[in-house]
Amino acid sequence: MSSTIHGRDQIDYVKVGAKRDGTITGLECKAIADFGAFYTLLTPFIPAFTGFVISGCYKIPNLSFTAIGAFTNKMATDATRGAGRPEATHLIEVMMDQLASELDMDPLELRRKNFIPKEDFPAEVAIGIVYDSGDYHGSLDKLLTHVDVDAFRAEQAELRSQGKYRGIGFSTWMEICGLAPSRVVGPSGVGLQAGFYESAIVRVHASGSATVYSGTAPHGQGLDTAFAQIVADRLGTTPDLVDVVHGDTGTGPFGLGTYGSRSLAVGGESIARATAKVVDKAKKIVAHQLEAAPEDIELEDGKFAVKGSPDKGMTLAEVAGAAYIPENLPEGMEPGLEETMFYDPENFVFPFGAHACIVDVDAETGKIDIVRYVAVDDCGPAINPTLIDGQIHGGITHAIGQALYERIHYDEDGQLVTGTFVDYALPSAADVPSFETDRTETPSPVNSLGVKGVGEAGTIAASPAIVNAVIDALRPLGVDYIDMPLSPQNVWAKIENAKGAGVPPDPGKQGGSWDEHGSGSAGSGPTGPDEGGSL
Amino acid sequence: VIPAEFDYVAPDTLDEALSALSQGGEDAKLLAGGHSLLPLMKLRLAAPTLLVDLRRVPDLAGISQNGGLKIGAMTTHTAIANADLGLIAEVSSTIADPQVRNRGTLGGSLAHGDPASDQPAILLAYGGSVTVRGAGGERTIAAADLFEDYLTTAVGDDEVITSVNYPALDGYGFGYQKFNRRKEDWAMVAVSALVKKASDGSCEDVRIGLTHMSNVPLRATAAEEALRGGALDAAAIAAAAELAAEGTSPPGDLNASPDYKRHLARVLCRRALEAAAA
């Protein structure tokens, strides 16, 4: 805890301009990022990533984003699940609710009014990034098939009359992932000293089984399964006959690894492209053997065959046999059946979704109970829905940790006091609800799979839904803003202070005024409009 | 993560355990479930030179009810949680996680003397006691005398808790309100209440235990006195609960200032009393 990187630790001061009808005209954000004592892998890149998606899902014609890095005597901050985008989503989505309240508008109506419409994609936003594809209305529509907001409001009113505080919060989120086009992120772009392509070798053995070498390095995401599915689907075999090997540049091609929700959109795409090369060669072999044209060969029911004559086709094993015992290959063709692909994407990919969270707040103690969490996410066509759900579940749990529990705290003497998991409150399965998930599938034009990353999505999406829900619950008590983490004492102090009680927040409070920024603990989240300094 | 070097014995009888404990001197420690001691050793906050494991000693676990309730010191939290023991069982079911409950023992928890642990304040509210054996024989320590300071009890270095004794509080309703950030955390504050109603609905007796409101478990004496012998309606309970933090000196920490803990004690006391009086 003391010697590995810390995450988040941004203080974001946000100004938004909007017309009375809710049309947003501009956004200005000044971010102060606590870098810690020195740079590690990506330290200064994290607030830059916040800036990349500062528009969120919205048409915002005028934008200003300034990031200031502050060196402190703490451990360095760096990328943890989301890396700059959770900060962006949080400030935008909490701000949308603040603006809706200010304009006395429904927060979903405000969002819909400003969504980038489906027909505008690919959509360039003011910061200069081009979003690949999106259907933000569709995502919210799907969410609302699961969440009846009118019924909720009636229930909320009934509960309030009994002195119970239930709230609903939304996050219509998007993010940028699939790292990355090397020319954008590399030395002459953002300035990272590396390429960001991914690599794959697809080797079909003489038996017809296959081994895939990936430059990514999955560590529990289940990518072996997804990669095997991609290859098996394209070669007319089954995933159990496809071995996936990764994490060893001694056997596989040079790759960049698993991070930045890139393994499928970049690594998986390189595998798909290598497989396509194998398929091309297989078709040539089959065409030669069947005395047909390669373009007439199709893969159907596990056989490469001439269109319309499936009975005369060849299985992958038969094709591989012909390739490895090269008695009858087309003129000039090399024996063997394996291909290598290095793939450098043309653009990032931009997943999105709509989340809703319902919470009960114990107004006497400040304790929050998440009653319901519904997530509709869009990461393009689903290759493995179970793996997607797993990532979303873990991601939301991670965000619940950020919103309600987790905080690195140094005391006034600079001593780390959250050095173990006793003091650093990481939520367990017992602390989170059962998540309800659903999907929309909007393909990305960036890669042939149409996929977008999903590994960080839940974490990027969820914290504002939770915080907005708590604020929604407590508005009748005069609470309109709370900094994360929403520990019981922080929430209780907010409620008491809204009554004019003058209760200090808990000792780990971060943020504060412009002049005092950075004191207190790490964590994340913007400083409240009631306590922030001027821009 | 790795404890300092220590010796380990697992004697077959209580007498052998006592003898090993006494020969080991002041740096010998008893090992029951190990879920308090071992983490302290791994953090090197404790470095006993000898562990005397009680796991093979017969007759230290089990629950018997004969007038009062007697629970063997090596009875696990899980065994207690699964027994029909009202407040005591409910409290055990809230301790940490299943692994800890399956290993951790009632005697071990009481001997550890952590004011954030669940069972000490319950024993205090019951007015129970522990039976201990030492070289000099057996003695009984009343709960009111057991908890001396933070992690310090009246059990001698050469003594073993053999059983935990609770008077039969027939006809008492109970409530337990434990407040923590995560489900498996120690209590930031917990309040236990035992209430006996008289035939006219008034409060014949009330006992209120406070967890983590001082360096030792406490009873909310002022609140008890305000309620005992009087009405047991919502207003009386609320008024009594306002006194729950009287005389406490809660330790503040990252999650809770002393003032917040006092506030929690008052709220939780009211809720525990309401449940106990229902």
XYZ file of N, CA and C in Angstrom, chain A residues 40-156:
351
model
N 5.875 7.681 -12.388
C 6.070 6.277 -12.706
C 5.687 6.100 -14.175
N 4.997 5.036 -14.530
C 4.830 4.728 -15.956
C 4.122 5.824 -16.752
N 2.938 6.233 -16.282
C 2.095 7.137 -17.073
C 1.636 8.361 -16.277
N 2.299 8.653 -15.182
C 1.764 9.633 -14.231
C 1.177 10.901 -14.879
N 1.939 11.619 -15.683
C 1.371 12.882 -16.188
C 0.336 12.680 -17.284
N 0.252 11.461 -17.803
C -0.688 11.155 -18.871
C -2.109 11.018 -18.338
N -2.232 10.717 -17.043
C -3.559 10.437 -16.484
C -4.491 11.647 -16.585
N -4.075 12.836 -16.118
C -4.990 13.981 -16.300
C -5.200 14.325 -17.772
N -4.201 14.017 -18.631
C -4.406 14.261 -20.065
C -5.558 13.414 -20.581
N -5.624 12.199 -20.091
C -6.714 11.308 -20.492
C -8.068 11.852 -20.034
N -8.072 12.488 -18.867
C -9.307 13.143 -18.413
C -9.746 14.167 -19.461
N -8.774 14.923 -19.952
C -9.083 15.959 -20.933
C -9.617 15.388 -22.234
N -9.131 14.201 -22.636
C -9.579 13.591 -23.895
C -11.097 13.422 -23.935
N -11.705 13.093 -22.806
C -13.149 12.794 -22.818
C -13.933 13.775 -21.954
N -13.437 14.980 -21.889
C -14.076 15.986 -21.043
C -15.460 16.379 -21.575
N -15.739 16.067 -22.853
C -17.073 16.349 -23.401
C -18.111 15.321 -22.982
N -17.663 14.139 -22.543
C -18.624 13.085 -22.263
C -19.442 12.760 -23.488
N -20.725 12.516 -23.276
C -21.632 12.144 -24.363
C -22.253 13.357 -25.046
N -21.733 14.524 -24.769
C -22.506 15.722 -25.084
C -21.848 16.604 -26.146
N -22.735 17.302 -26.850
C -22.276 18.323 -27.790
C -21.935 19.564 -26.977
N -20.669 19.820 -26.819
C -20.255 21.008 -26.071
C -19.343 21.812 -26.996
N -19.863 22.918 -27.531
C -19.104 23.601 -28.585
C -17.818 24.264 -28.087
N -17.822 24.722 -26.852
C -16.651 25.432 -26.356
C -16.093 24.723 -25.138
N -14.819 24.442 -25.210
C -14.210 23.656 -24.140
C -12.876 24.245 -23.745
N -12.610 24.220 -22.465
C -11.270 24.542 -22.010
C -10.898 23.552 -20.927
N -9.742 22.971 -21.064
C -9.285 22.014 -20.043
C -7.828 22.311 -19.721
N -7.572 22.575 -18.476
C -6.211 22.831 -18.026
C -5.878 21.842 -16.927
N -4.773 21.156 -17.090
C -4.338 20.248 -16.028
C -3.048 20.782 -15.428
N -3.021 20.794 -14.113
C -1.819 21.234 -13.408
C -1.332 20.054 -12.581
N -0.105 19.671 -12.810
C 0.458 18.573 -12.024
C 1.143 19.133 -10.790
N 0.895 18.502 -9.668
C 1.525 18.947 -8.425
C 2.372 17.804 -7.873
N 3.643 18.077 -7.671
C 4.483 17.084 -7.008
C 4.327 17.238 -5.500
N 4.111 16.139 -4.838
C 3.947 16.150 -3.386
C 4.871 15.080 -2.808
N 4.884 14.969 -1.506
C 5.770 13.965 -0.907
C 5.055 12.631 -0.687
N 4.058 12.364 -1.533
C 3.339 11.095 -1.442
C 3.848 10.133 -2.510
N 3.400 8.868 -2.429
C 3.710 7.907 -3.479
C 3.097 8.407 -4.792
N 3.723 8.076 -5.898
C 3.250 8.529 -7.202
C 1.846 8.011 -7.509
N 1.104 8.817 -8.259
C -0.163 8.337 -8.817
C 0.101 7.804 -10.223
N -0.730 6.886 -10.634
C -0.601 6.361 -11.996
C -1.910 5.680 -12.376
N -1.852 4.932 -13.470
C -3.067 4.350 -14.016
C -3.607 3.243 -13.118
N -4.834 3.391 -12.674
C -5.586 2.268 -12.129
C -6.927 2.287 -12.838
N -7.390 1.134 -13.185
C -8.668 0.909 -13.895
C -9.431 2.195 -14.223
N -9.275 2.643 -15.426
C -9.971 3.853 -15.862
C -9.018 4.987 -16.178
N -8.028 5.170 -15.319
C -6.905 6.064 -15.607
C -7.305 7.387 -16.255
N -7.881 8.279 -15.508
C -8.222 9.591 -16.036
C -9.653 9.705 -16.517
N -10.223 8.594 -16.992
C -11.618 8.675 -17.476
C -12.634 8.638 -16.342
N -12.412 7.872 -15.261
C -13.385 7.966 -14.156
C -13.488 9.393 -13.622
N -12.356 10.083 -13.615
C -12.364 11.471 -13.159
C -13.236 12.319 -14.080
N -13.073 12.097 -15.414
C -13.853 12.865 -16.384
C -15.340 12.554 -16.254
N -15.671 11.262 -16.228
C -17.080 10.883 -16.138
C -17.697 11.459 -14.879
N -16.941 11.368 -13.791
C -17.510 11.833 -12.523
C -17.817 13.317 -12.581
N -16.855 14.082 -13.070
C -17.089 15.531 -13.040
C -18.207 15.921 -14.010
N -18.269 15.240 -15.159
C -19.299 15.601 -16.146
C -20.686 15.178 -15.652
N -20.773 13.929 -15.197
C -22.099 13.402 -14.852
C -22.644 13.998 -13.553
N -21.764 14.292 -12.615
C -22.241 14.989 -11.411
C -22.635 16.412 -11.786
N -21.832 17.008 -12.683
C -22.136 18.360 -13.128
C -23.479 18.412 -13.844
N -23.804 17.394 -14.650
C -25.090 17.379 -15.353
C -26.243 17.415 -14.356
N -26.111 16.663 -13.279
C -27.174 16.690 -12.269
C -27.237 18.035 -11.553
N -26.069 18.615 -11.316
C -26.043 19.937 -10.672
C -26.730 20.970 -11.581
N -26.414 20.874 -12.870
C -26.995 21.815 -13.827
C -28.506 21.606 -13.927
N -28.925 20.348 -13.960
C -30.362 20.058 -14.033
C -31.074 20.659 -12.829
N -30.459 20.520 -11.682
C -31.066 21.080 -10.473
C -31.141 22.599 -10.567
N -30.055 23.179 -11.049
C -29.986 24.639 -11.175
C -31.070 25.152 -12.131
N -31.289 24.389 -13.221
C -32.265 24.803 -14.239
C -33.659 24.273 -13.937
N -33.755 23.507 -12.832
C -35.016 22.865 -12.489
C -35.524 21.992 -13.640
N -34.600 21.249 -14.204
C -34.927 20.343 -15.312
C -34.758 18.909 -14.854
N -35.444 18.002 -15.533
C -35.212 16.586 -15.291
C -33.800 16.235 -15.776
N -33.012 15.573 -14.945
C -31.624 15.303 -15.340
C -31.501 14.442 -16.601
N -32.482 13.594 -16.852
C -32.415 12.781 -18.078
C -32.797 13.614 -19.300
N -33.751 14.518 -19.115
C -34.135 15.410 -20.218
C -32.945 16.288 -20.609
N -32.237 16.767 -19.573
C -31.056 17.603 -19.842
C -30.015 16.804 -20.632
N -29.821 15.561 -20.216
C -28.846 14.730 -20.928
C -29.286 14.524 -22.378
N -30.545 14.156 -22.559
C -31.027 13.902 -23.927
C -30.875 15.138 -24.803
N -31.109 16.292 -24.223
C -31.041 17.530 -24.998
C -29.629 17.760 -25.540
N -28.635 17.244 -24.814
C -27.254 17.528 -25.195
C -26.486 16.340 -25.775
N -27.115 15.171 -25.805
C -26.442 14.000 -26.378
C -25.985 14.284 -27.812
N -24.822 13.764 -28.169
C -24.443 13.719 -29.578
C -25.359 12.688 -30.240
N -26.140 13.079 -31.279
C -27.087 12.115 -31.853
C -26.368 11.046 -32.664
N -27.021 9.907 -32.755
C -26.478 8.734 -33.430
C -25.960 9.066 -34.838
N -26.727 9.919 -35.546
C -26.389 10.180 -36.949
C -25.151 11.081 -37.097
N -24.669 11.646 -35.999
C -23.492 12.517 -36.087
C -22.161 11.753 -36.071
N -22.227 10.419 -35.865
C -20.972 9.668 -35.758
C -20.455 9.267 -37.138
N -19.130 9.202 -37.322
C -18.090 9.565 -36.357
C -18.147 11.057 -36.026
N -17.988 11.361 -34.758
C -18.251 12.716 -34.294
C -16.986 13.318 -33.694
N -16.580 14.434 -34.277
C -15.428 15.129 -33.705
C -15.928 16.059 -32.603
N -15.310 15.976 -31.430
C -15.701 16.858 -30.332
C -14.675 17.978 -30.214
N -15.032 18.980 -29.437
C -14.250 20.214 -29.437
C -12.791 20.002 -29.034
N -12.528 18.968 -28.253
C -11.160 18.746 -27.805
C -10.292 18.206 -28.944
N -10.944 17.772 -30.062
C -10.193 17.348 -31.236
C -10.169 15.850 -31.456
N -10.850 15.107 -30.594
C -10.919 13.652 -30.729
C -12.146 13.300 -31.580
N -12.040 12.216 -32.350
C -13.187 11.759 -33.146
C -13.763 10.494 -32.514
N -14.973 10.599 -31.973
C -15.650 9.433 -31.404
C -16.067 8.518 -32.556
N -15.832 7.223 -32.406
C -16.051 6.313 -33.532
C -17.516 6.047 -33.830
N -18.262 5.636 -32.789
C -19.684 5.348 -32.998
C -20.390 5.479 -31.656
N -21.680 5.677 -31.705
C -22.411 5.802 -30.454
C -23.899 5.896 -30.691
N -24.630 5.472 -29.678
C -26.089 5.599 -29.711
C -26.548 5.864 -28.287
N -26.317 7.087 -27.858
C -26.521 7.419 -26.451
C -28.002 7.405 -26.066
N -28.857 7.843 -26.987
C -30.300 7.759 -26.718
C -30.729 6.294 -26.583
N -30.187 5.455 -27.487
C -30.576 4.045 -27.478
C -30.196 3.364 -26.180
N -29.039 3.725 -25.683
C -28.559 3.151 -24.441
C -29.455 3.564 -23.262
N -29.796 4.855 -23.231
C -30.664 5.343 -22.162
C -32.071 4.754 -22.292
N -32.547 4.641 -23.544
C -33.864 4.019 -23.754
C -33.895 2.619 -23.164
N -32.826 1.866 -23.432
C -32.782 0.487 -22.940
C -32.742 0.462 -21.409
N -31.992 1.380 -20.842
C -31.923 1.442 -19.373
C -33.318 1.672 -18.792
N -34.067 2.548 -19.468
C -35.386 2.908 -18.932
C -36.422 1.793 -19.132
N -36.079 0.777 -19.919
C -36.967 -0.394 -19.948
C -36.818 -1.212 -18.659
N -35.708 -0.989 -17.956
C -35.475 -1.707 -16.696
C -35.820 -0.864 -15.475
N -35.786 0.442 -15.647
C -35.992 1.338 -14.509
C -37.184 2.241 -14.820
N -38.222 2.108 -14.051
C -39.414 2.944 -14.223
C -39.262 4.177 -13.339
N -38.834 5.259 -13.948
C -38.500 6.446 -13.160
C -39.743 7.048 -12.510
N -40.866 7.058 -13.234
C -42.091 7.625 -12.656
C -42.514 6.838 -11.420
N -42.462 5.512 -11.544
C -42.832 4.684 -10.392
C -41.859 4.926 -9.247
N -40.583 5.101 -9.611
C -39.607 5.363 -8.563
C -39.918 6.669 -7.847
N -40.247 7.709 -8.612
C -40.513 9.012 -7.979
C -41.705 8.917 -7.025
N -42.705 8.127 -7.405
C -43.863 7.954 -6.519
C -43.448 7.236 -5.237
N -42.639 6.205 -5.408
C -42.152 5.451 -4.256
C -41.278 6.335 -3.366
N -40.451 7.150 -4.018
C -39.555 8.035 -3.275
C -40.355 9.021 -2.417
